[in-house]
mmCIF file of C-alpha atoms in Angstrom:
data_model
loop_
_atom_site.group_PDB
_atom_site.id
_atom_site.type_symbol
_atom_site.label_atom_id
_atom_site.label_comp_id
_atom_site.label_asym_id
_atom_site.label_seq_id
_atom_site.Cartn_x
_atom_site.Cartn_y
_atom_site.Cartn_z
ATOM 1 C CA MET O 1 232.602 129.069 287.006
ATOM 2 C CA GLY O 2 232.868 130.649 283.212
ATOM 3 C CA LYS O 3 234.836 129.788 280.307
ATOM 4 C CA LYS O 4 238.001 130.428 279.235
ATOM 5 C CA VAL O 5 238.552 132.777 277.148
ATOM 6 C CA ASP O 6 241.512 132.603 274.630
ATOM 7 C CA ARG O 7 240.979 135.396 272.283
ATOM 8 C CA PHE O 8 239.820 138.909 272.880
ATOM 9 C CA GLU O 9 237.649 138.437 269.923
ATOM 10 C CA GLU O 10 235.734 136.271 272.081
ATOM 11 C CA LEU O 11 234.353 138.672 275.190
ATOM 12 C CA GLU O 12 231.338 140.278 274.855
ATOM 13 C CA VAL O 13 232.052 143.528 275.927
ATOM 14 C CA TRP O 14 235.002 143.862 273.235
ATOM 15 C CA GLN O 15 231.828 142.171 270.747
ATOM 16 C CA GLU O 16 229.343 145.218 271.329
ATOM 17 C CA SER O 17 232.100 147.913 271.577
ATOM 18 C CA THR O 18 232.942 146.904 267.486
ATOM 19 C CA GLU O 19 228.906 146.956 267.309
ATOM 20 C CA LEU O 20 228.840 150.944 268.847
ATOM 21 C CA ALA O 21 231.725 152.092 266.340
ATOM 22 C CA VAL O 22 230.461 150.956 263.136
ATOM 23 C CA THR O 23 227.384 151.854 264.212
ATOM 24 C CA LEU O 24 228.676 155.073 264.867
ATOM 25 C CA TYR O 25 230.569 155.268 261.556
ATOM 26 C CA LYS O 26 227.507 154.181 259.601
ATOM 27 C CA HIS O 27 225.146 157.260 261.406
ATOM 28 C CA LEU O 28 227.680 159.957 261.324
ATOM 29 C CA LYS O 29 229.199 158.739 257.475
ATOM 30 C CA ASN O 30 227.640 162.306 256.045
ATOM 31 C CA CYS O 31 227.973 164.696 259.154
ATOM 32 C CA LYS O 32 230.055 167.616 257.650
ATOM 33 C CA ASP O 33 230.661 168.302 261.362
ATOM 34 C CA PHE O 34 234.103 166.466 260.835
ATOM 35 C CA GLY O 35 235.323 167.644 263.974
ATOM 36 C CA MET O 36 232.659 165.887 266.218
ATOM 37 C CA ARG O 37 232.309 163.237 263.373
ATOM 38 C CA ASP O 38 235.894 161.912 264.194
ATOM 39 C CA GLN O 39 236.420 162.306 267.617
ATOM 40 C CA MET O 40 232.778 160.288 268.392
ATOM 41 C CA GLN O 41 234.984 157.695 265.760
ATOM 42 C CA ARG O 42 237.941 157.851 267.439
ATOM 43 C CA ALA O 43 236.462 157.434 270.510
ATOM 44 C CA ALA O 44 234.605 154.473 270.195
ATOM 45 C CA VAL O 45 237.323 152.382 267.861
ATOM 46 C CA SER O 46 239.638 152.998 271.575
ATOM 47 C CA ILE O 47 236.407 151.265 273.356
ATOM 48 C CA ALA O 48 237.246 148.455 271.423
ATOM 49 C CA SER O 49 241.511 148.715 271.236
ATOM 50 C CA ASN O 50 241.829 149.004 274.716
ATOM 51 C CA ILE O 51 240.075 146.691 275.478
ATOM 52 C CA ALA O 52 242.126 144.390 272.811
ATOM 53 C CA GLU O 53 245.220 145.498 274.104
ATOM 54 C CA GLY O 54 244.559 144.752 277.544
ATOM 55 C CA PHE O 55 243.225 141.485 276.867
ATOM 56 C CA ASP O 56 246.666 140.659 275.039
ATOM 57 C CA ARG O 57 248.672 142.313 278.314
ATOM 58 C CA GLN O 58 248.513 138.485 279.661
ATOM 59 C CA SER O 59 248.269 140.492 283.299
ATOM 60 C CA GLN O 60 245.589 140.743 285.530
ATOM 61 C CA LYS O 61 246.601 144.190 286.301
ATOM 62 C CA GLU O 62 247.427 145.548 283.130
ATOM 63 C CA PHE O 63 244.130 144.300 281.713
ATOM 64 C CA ILE O 64 241.999 146.089 284.379
ATOM 65 C CA GLN O 65 243.974 149.046 283.598
ATOM 66 C CA PHE O 66 243.207 149.174 279.812
ATOM 67 C CA LEU O 67 239.579 148.446 280.986
ATOM 68 C CA TYR O 68 239.665 151.273 283.331
ATOM 69 C CA ILE O 69 240.958 153.716 279.969
ATOM 70 C CA ALA O 70 238.124 151.747 277.762
ATOM 71 C CA ARG O 71 235.898 152.479 280.159
ATOM 72 C CA GLY O 72 236.714 156.344 280.424
ATOM 73 C CA SER O 73 236.755 156.199 276.112
ATOM 74 C CA CYS O 74 232.563 155.206 276.697
ATOM 75 C CA ALA O 75 232.053 158.105 278.874
ATOM 76 C CA GLU O 76 233.955 160.148 276.115
ATOM 77 C CA VAL O 77 231.368 158.636 273.364
ATOM 78 C CA ARG O 78 228.690 159.096 275.436
ATOM 79 C CA THR O 79 228.957 163.157 276.662
ATOM 80 C CA GLN O 80 229.582 163.197 272.171
ATOM 81 C CA LEU O 81 226.168 161.292 271.861
ATOM 82 C CA HIS O 82 224.242 164.061 274.477
ATOM 83 C CA ILE O 83 226.040 166.860 273.008
ATOM 84 C CA ALA O 84 225.443 165.452 269.302
ATOM 85 C CA ALA O 85 221.626 165.661 269.651
ATOM 86 C CA LYS O 86 221.517 168.573 271.274
ATOM 87 C CA VAL O 87 222.902 170.471 267.982
ATOM 88 C CA GLY O 88 220.805 168.670 265.702
ATOM 89 C CA ILE O 89 223.563 166.371 264.060
ATOM 90 C CA LEU O 90 221.997 163.074 265.633
ATOM 91 C CA GLN O 91 218.593 162.762 266.527
ATOM 92 C CA SER O 92 217.630 162.193 270.117
ATOM 93 C CA THR O 93 216.553 158.423 269.104
ATOM 94 C CA GLU O 94 219.767 157.819 267.431
ATOM 95 C CA ALA O 95 221.885 158.985 270.290
#
């Protein structure tokens, strides 16, 4: 059995999702397509934020619901990365 997690900051998925958001912010800081940049950044931040919010609800049912929302935000970021690579905002190695 795994160890009990007391804080969302201990969750590996939260840690990795915050790293994703930070990485996107760094790679997009000079992006002139403000709409795409802002949407990607908001969606990336939403992943970690929903994991944290769901965890702090203290109900397993609510936590699972917020994980589904975070998963949707992740799909949104993946889609935006594909588009950004195709239009030249990011190189495909970055996306």
